[in-house]
Amino acid sequence: FPRRHGIITFGNAFHGRTFMTMAMTGKVAPYKRDFGPMPPSVFHARYPSAVQGISIEAALTSLDEIFTQDIAPHDVAAIVLEPVQGEGGFHAAPAEFMVQLRELADRHGILLIADEVQSGFARTGKLFAIEHYPVKADIITMAKSLAGGMPLSAIAGRAEVMDAPAPGGLGGTYAGNPLAIASAHAVLDVIEEEQLCQRAIELGARLEAELQEHQRKHPDIADVRALGSMVAMEFYQASTAQAVQKMAMEQGLLLLTCGAKGNVIRFLYPLTIPDAQFSQALTILSTVINHCVASAGHPVVPA
């Protein structure tokens, strides 16, 4: 696709920290701020999110607006998205949106690329999150859990796409590192032998039920959402999420915030976590949520 140069990604997406992937990332702070001009020909569409009031229709309309205002469809090389946004707040793309996105990409000869760096390798209850949808990506990017902590990333895709570069056109100093490759093989063995896809579903359902119970009691909680063990709890105020994170850390429970406003707690426990440790974490979490909401002065709604 030598004559195509445009890339379309989505608001609140995170794709990395190189200059190109920073340009693709749909969040300024802390990723793009103060780094100067970003590479050109990267355009951001809207990512559908019920809690943010972005409908599937609005997201698709934003793509049409890019095609009419910024770049012609035949100049776009790829549409890149996270099937479940990570830094953006653990928003899973609706199935209807993915179907229409695949149709749009096919209509214009655009590659559809799934960034599965965070959502891949059993996290959502499937080996890759894209498997939850009735469509296939042309390319899947992967890293993080791929090698269980060893530095390794990879891409997979249709043969005609992967074979397009000339021999030697793709490579790197650490490509095919034997230790990292061995680690990746071990990860795949453990996922299969310990049935981690199923375990992701079971642990995620248990955590989601616990968080939904808190949502019924606490009006401060805007949303609870999950796909397997990609689970998020969104507060109306970022200060509440930060208070929960801080108090949880003081009690030995590490949590991460995310979302455009930093008002979302995301849960990224190891899928191999022992049951007793998972239960302990839920106990700490429950105590922390109740305390932080009470401290904020908001009433608890009776169950």
PDB file of N, CA, C and O in Angstrom, residues 214 218-221 233 235 237-251 253 255 265 284-300:
ATOM      1  N   HIS A 214     -21.540  -2.516  44.882  1.00  0.00           N
ATOM      2  CA  HIS A 214     -21.139  -1.191  45.365  1.00  0.00           C
ATOM      3  C   HIS A 214     -21.833  -0.093  44.558  1.00  0.00           C
ATOM      4  O   HIS A 214     -22.223   0.938  45.118  1.00  0.00           O
ATOM      5  N   HIS A 218     -23.682   3.101  46.088  1.00  0.00           N
ATOM      6  CA  HIS A 218     -22.938   4.355  46.061  1.00  0.00           C
ATOM      7  C   HIS A 218     -23.244   5.144  44.789  1.00  0.00           C
ATOM      8  O   HIS A 218     -22.828   4.742  43.692  1.00  0.00           O
ATOM      9  N   PRO A 219     -23.928   6.270  44.902  1.00  0.00           N
ATOM     10  CA  PRO A 219     -24.229   7.079  43.718  1.00  0.00           C
ATOM     11  C   PRO A 219     -23.000   7.707  43.083  1.00  0.00           C
ATOM     12  O   PRO A 219     -23.082   8.244  41.982  1.00  0.00           O
ATOM     13  N   ASP A 220     -21.852   7.647  43.764  1.00  0.00           N
ATOM     14  CA  ASP A 220     -20.612   8.189  43.197  1.00  0.00           C
ATOM     15  C   ASP A 220     -20.094   7.349  42.039  1.00  0.00           C
ATOM     16  O   ASP A 220     -19.280   7.825  41.235  1.00  0.00           O
ATOM     17  N   ILE A 221     -20.521   6.097  41.945  1.00  0.00           N
ATOM     18  CA  ILE A 221     -20.017   5.190  40.918  1.00  0.00           C
ATOM     19  C   ILE A 221     -20.878   5.333  39.674  1.00  0.00           C
ATOM     20  O   ILE A 221     -22.076   5.029  39.684  1.00  0.00           O
ATOM     21  N   MET A 233     -14.188   0.262  36.996  1.00  0.00           N
ATOM     22  CA  MET A 233     -15.171   0.951  37.830  1.00  0.00           C
ATOM     23  C   MET A 233     -14.955   2.443  37.635  1.00  0.00           C
ATOM     24  O   MET A 233     -13.875   2.959  37.930  1.00  0.00           O
ATOM     25  N   PHE A 235     -15.872   6.380  38.376  1.00  0.00           N
ATOM     26  CA  PHE A 235     -16.473   7.325  39.312  1.00  0.00           C
ATOM     27  C   PHE A 235     -16.817   8.609  38.573  1.00  0.00           C
ATOM     28  O   PHE A 235     -16.230   8.930  37.538  1.00  0.00           O
ATOM     29  N   GLN A 237     -16.181  11.490  39.824  1.00  0.00           N
ATOM     30  CA  GLN A 237     -15.108  12.416  40.143  1.00  0.00           C
ATOM     31  C   GLN A 237     -13.760  11.698  40.153  1.00  0.00           C
ATOM     32  O   GLN A 237     -13.633  10.630  40.754  1.00  0.00           O
ATOM     33  N   ALA A 238     -12.765  12.298  39.508  1.00  0.00           N
ATOM     34  CA  ALA A 238     -11.422  11.716  39.524  1.00  0.00           C
ATOM     35  C   ALA A 238     -10.857  11.673  40.939  1.00  0.00           C
ATOM     36  O   ALA A 238     -10.093  10.758  41.274  1.00  0.00           O
ATOM     37  N   SER A 239     -11.226  12.631  41.777  1.00  0.00           N
ATOM     38  CA  SER A 239     -10.711  12.670  43.145  1.00  0.00           C
ATOM     39  C   SER A 239     -11.114  11.428  43.930  1.00  0.00           C
ATOM     40  O   SER A 239     -10.346  10.936  44.766  1.00  0.00           O
ATOM     41  N   THR A 240     -12.296  10.894  43.657  1.00  0.00           N
ATOM     42  CA  THR A 240     -12.733   9.673  44.342  1.00  0.00           C
ATOM     43  C   THR A 240     -11.901   8.484  43.890  1.00  0.00           C
ATOM     44  O   THR A 240     -11.471   7.663  44.715  1.00  0.00           O
ATOM     45  N   ALA A 241     -11.667   8.382  42.588  1.00  0.00           N
ATOM     46  CA  ALA A 241     -10.839   7.286  42.077  1.00  0.00           C
ATOM     47  C   ALA A 241      -9.432   7.359  42.658  1.00  0.00           C
ATOM     48  O   ALA A 241      -8.841   6.334  43.038  1.00  0.00           O
ATOM     49  N   GLN A 242      -8.885   8.564  42.748  1.00  0.00           N
ATOM     50  CA  GLN A 242      -7.544   8.736  43.299  1.00  0.00           C
ATOM     51  C   GLN A 242      -7.495   8.398  44.783  1.00  0.00           C
ATOM     52  O   GLN A 242      -6.514   7.822  45.268  1.00  0.00           O
ATOM     53  N   ALA A 243      -8.564   8.723  45.499  1.00  0.00           N
ATOM     54  CA  ALA A 243      -8.618   8.397  46.927  1.00  0.00           C
ATOM     55  C   ALA A 243      -8.669   6.886  47.131  1.00  0.00           C
ATOM     56  O   ALA A 243      -8.011   6.340  48.027  1.00  0.00           O
ATOM     57  N   VAL A 244      -9.459   6.205  46.300  1.00  0.00           N
ATOM     58  CA  VAL A 244      -9.531   4.746  46.370  1.00  0.00           C
ATOM     59  C   VAL A 244      -8.167   4.133  46.076  1.00  0.00           C
ATOM     60  O   VAL A 244      -7.699   3.229  46.780  1.00  0.00           O
ATOM     61  N   GLN A 245      -7.504   4.622  45.044  1.00  0.00           N
ATOM     62  CA  GLN A 245      -6.179   4.109  44.682  1.00  0.00           C
ATOM     63  C   GLN A 245      -5.181   4.305  45.811  1.00  0.00           C
ATOM     64  O   GLN A 245      -4.424   3.390  46.151  1.00  0.00           O
ATOM     65  N   LYS A 246      -5.180   5.489  46.396  1.00  0.00           N
ATOM     66  CA  LYS A 246      -4.212   5.812  47.449  1.00  0.00           C
ATOM     67  C   LYS A 246      -4.428   4.951  48.697  1.00  0.00           C
ATOM     68  O   LYS A 246      -3.486   4.370  49.239  1.00  0.00           O
ATOM     69  N   MET A 247      -5.676   4.844  49.142  1.00  0.00           N
ATOM     70  CA  MET A 247      -5.949   4.068  50.350  1.00  0.00           C
ATOM     71  C   MET A 247      -5.714   2.581  50.125  1.00  0.00           C
ATOM     72  O   MET A 247      -5.210   1.878  51.005  1.00  0.00           O
ATOM     73  N   ALA A 248      -6.046   2.103  48.918  1.00  0.00           N
ATOM     74  CA  ALA A 248      -5.805   0.695  48.609  1.00  0.00           C
ATOM     75  C   ALA A 248      -4.313   0.383  48.652  1.00  0.00           C
ATOM     76  O   ALA A 248      -3.895  -0.661  49.179  1.00  0.00           O
ATOM     77  N   MET A 249      -3.497   1.284  48.118  1.00  0.00           N
ATOM     78  CA  MET A 249      -2.055   1.076  48.141  1.00  0.00           C
ATOM     79  C   MET A 249      -1.540   1.013  49.571  1.00  0.00           C
ATOM     80  O   MET A 249      -0.660   0.200  49.898  1.00  0.00           O
ATOM     81  N   GLU A 250      -2.092   1.856  50.444  1.00  0.00           N
ATOM     82  CA  GLU A 250      -1.673   1.857  51.849  1.00  0.00           C
ATOM     83  C   GLU A 250      -1.988   0.529  52.531  1.00  0.00           C
ATOM     84  O   GLU A 250      -1.349   0.163  53.513  1.00  0.00           O
ATOM     85  N   GLN A 251      -2.959  -0.197  51.984  1.00  0.00           N
ATOM     86  CA  GLN A 251      -3.329  -1.492  52.553  1.00  0.00           C
ATOM     87  C   GLN A 251      -2.778  -2.664  51.739  1.00  0.00           C
ATOM     88  O   GLN A 251      -3.166  -3.812  51.951  1.00  0.00           O
ATOM     89  N   LEU A 253      -2.835  -3.100  48.341  1.00  0.00           N
ATOM     90  CA  LEU A 253      -3.516  -3.453  47.105  1.00  0.00           C
ATOM     91  C   LEU A 253      -3.189  -2.418  46.032  1.00  0.00           C
ATOM     92  O   LEU A 253      -3.505  -1.239  46.183  1.00  0.00           O
ATOM     93  N   LEU A 255      -3.656  -0.592  42.567  1.00  0.00           N
ATOM     94  CA  LEU A 255      -4.678  -0.317  41.565  1.00  0.00           C
ATOM     95  C   LEU A 255      -4.165   0.735  40.593  1.00  0.00           C
ATOM     96  O   LEU A 255      -3.311   1.542  40.944  1.00  0.00           O
ATOM     97  N   ILE A 265     -11.039   3.299  37.791  1.00  0.00           N
ATOM     98  CA  ILE A 265     -10.140   2.292  38.356  1.00  0.00           C
ATOM     99  C   ILE A 265     -10.206   1.069  37.446  1.00  0.00           C
ATOM    100  O   ILE A 265     -11.280   0.552  37.150  1.00  0.00           O
ATOM    101  N   ILE A 284     -10.240  -5.969  50.834  1.00  0.00           N
ATOM    102  CA  ILE A 284      -9.601  -4.650  50.941  1.00  0.00           C
ATOM    103  C   ILE A 284     -10.339  -3.639  50.079  1.00  0.00           C
ATOM    104  O   ILE A 284     -10.641  -2.522  50.509  1.00  0.00           O
ATOM    105  N   LEU A 285     -10.664  -4.036  48.858  1.00  0.00           N
ATOM    106  CA  LEU A 285     -11.329  -3.136  47.928  1.00  0.00           C
ATOM    107  C   LEU A 285     -12.671  -2.663  48.474  1.00  0.00           C
ATOM    108  O   LEU A 285     -13.003  -1.475  48.403  1.00  0.00           O
ATOM    109  N   SER A 286     -13.432  -3.588  49.024  1.00  0.00           N
ATOM    110  CA  SER A 286     -14.737  -3.232  49.575  1.00  0.00           C
ATOM    111  C   SER A 286     -14.613  -2.224  50.705  1.00  0.00           C
ATOM    112  O   SER A 286     -15.340  -1.225  50.761  1.00  0.00           O
ATOM    113  N   THR A 287     -13.664  -2.463  51.596  1.00  0.00           N
ATOM    114  CA  THR A 287     -13.435  -1.547  52.719  1.00  0.00           C
ATOM    115  C   THR A 287     -13.035  -0.156  52.223  1.00  0.00           C
ATOM    116  O   THR A 287     -13.527   0.864  52.696  1.00  0.00           O
ATOM    117  N   VAL A 288     -12.152  -0.138  51.254  1.00  0.00           N
ATOM    118  CA  VAL A 288     -11.647   1.121  50.726  1.00  0.00           C
ATOM    119  C   VAL A 288     -12.752   1.919  50.036  1.00  0.00           C
ATOM    120  O   VAL A 288     -12.887   3.137  50.240  1.00  0.00           O
ATOM    121  N   ILE A 289     -13.548   1.255  49.205  1.00  0.00           N
ATOM    122  CA  ILE A 289     -14.622   1.958  48.503  1.00  0.00           C
ATOM    123  C   ILE A 289     -15.602   2.568  49.495  1.00  0.00           C
ATOM    124  O   ILE A 289     -15.975   3.751  49.389  1.00  0.00           O
ATOM    125  N   ASN A 290     -16.022   1.784  50.470  1.00  0.00           N
ATOM    126  CA  ASN A 290     -16.978   2.286  51.464  1.00  0.00           C
ATOM    127  C   ASN A 290     -16.404   3.476  52.230  1.00  0.00           C
ATOM    128  O   ASN A 290     -17.098   4.467  52.479  1.00  0.00           O
ATOM    129  N   HIS A 291     -15.132   3.392  52.594  1.00  0.00           N
ATOM    130  CA  HIS A 291     -14.506   4.470  53.365  1.00  0.00           C
ATOM    131  C   HIS A 291     -14.373   5.739  52.524  1.00  0.00           C
ATOM    132  O   HIS A 291     -14.701   6.839  52.998  1.00  0.00           O
ATOM    133  N   CYS A 292     -13.900   5.597  51.295  1.00  0.00           N
ATOM    134  CA  CYS A 292     -13.649   6.780  50.467  1.00  0.00           C
ATOM    135  C   CYS A 292     -14.939   7.492  50.086  1.00  0.00           C
ATOM    136  O   CYS A 292     -14.996   8.724  50.042  1.00  0.00           O
ATOM    137  N   VAL A 293     -15.982   6.724  49.814  1.00  0.00           N
ATOM    138  CA  VAL A 293     -17.258   7.350  49.480  1.00  0.00           C
ATOM    139  C   VAL A 293     -17.835   8.049  50.698  1.00  0.00           C
ATOM    140  O   VAL A 293     -18.354   9.167  50.602  1.00  0.00           O
ATOM    141  N   ALA A 294     -17.727   7.411  51.864  1.00  0.00           N
ATOM    142  CA  ALA A 294     -18.213   8.039  53.084  1.00  0.00           C
ATOM    143  C   ALA A 294     -17.434   9.316  53.394  1.00  0.00           C
ATOM    144  O   ALA A 294     -18.000  10.331  53.807  1.00  0.00           O
ATOM    145  N   SER A 295     -16.136   9.274  53.161  1.00  0.00           N
ATOM    146  CA  SER A 295     -15.292  10.439  53.417  1.00  0.00           C
ATOM    147  C   SER A 295     -15.638  11.603  52.496  1.00  0.00           C
ATOM    148  O   SER A 295     -15.462  12.763  52.845  1.00  0.00           O
ATOM    149  N   ALA A 296     -16.138  11.267  51.304  1.00  0.00           N
ATOM    150  CA  ALA A 296     -16.517  12.306  50.366  1.00  0.00           C
ATOM    151  C   ALA A 296     -17.831  12.980  50.737  1.00  0.00           C
ATOM    152  O   ALA A 296     -18.229  13.968  50.142  1.00  0.00           O
ATOM    153  N   GLY A 297     -18.479  12.402  51.771  1.00  0.00           N
ATOM    154  CA  GLY A 297     -19.697  13.021  52.260  1.00  0.00           C
ATOM    155  C   GLY A 297     -20.964  12.657  51.499  1.00  0.00           C
ATOM    156  O   GLY A 297     -21.991  13.306  51.652  1.00  0.00           O
ATOM    157  N   HIS A 298     -20.888  11.599  50.684  1.00  0.00           N
ATOM    158  CA  HIS A 298     -22.063  11.191  49.913  1.00  0.00           C
ATOM    159  C   HIS A 298     -22.765  10.045  50.619  1.00  0.00           C
ATOM    160  O   HIS A 298     -22.112   9.106  51.087  1.00  0.00           O
ATOM    161  N   PRO A 299     -24.061  10.060  50.670  1.00  0.00           N
ATOM    162  CA  PRO A 299     -24.788   9.009  51.388  1.00  0.00           C
ATOM    163  C   PRO A 299     -24.712   7.659  50.701  1.00  0.00           C
ATOM    164  O   PRO A 299     -24.567   7.585  49.475  1.00  0.00           O
ATOM    165  N   VAL A 300     -24.812   6.620  51.501  1.00  0.00           N
ATOM    166  CA  VAL A 300     -24.855   5.262  50.971  1.00  0.00           C
ATOM    167  C   VAL A 300     -26.324   4.907  50.767  1.00  0.00           C
ATOM    168  O   VAL A 300     -27.151   5.075  51.657  1.00  0.00           O
TER     169      VAL A 300
END
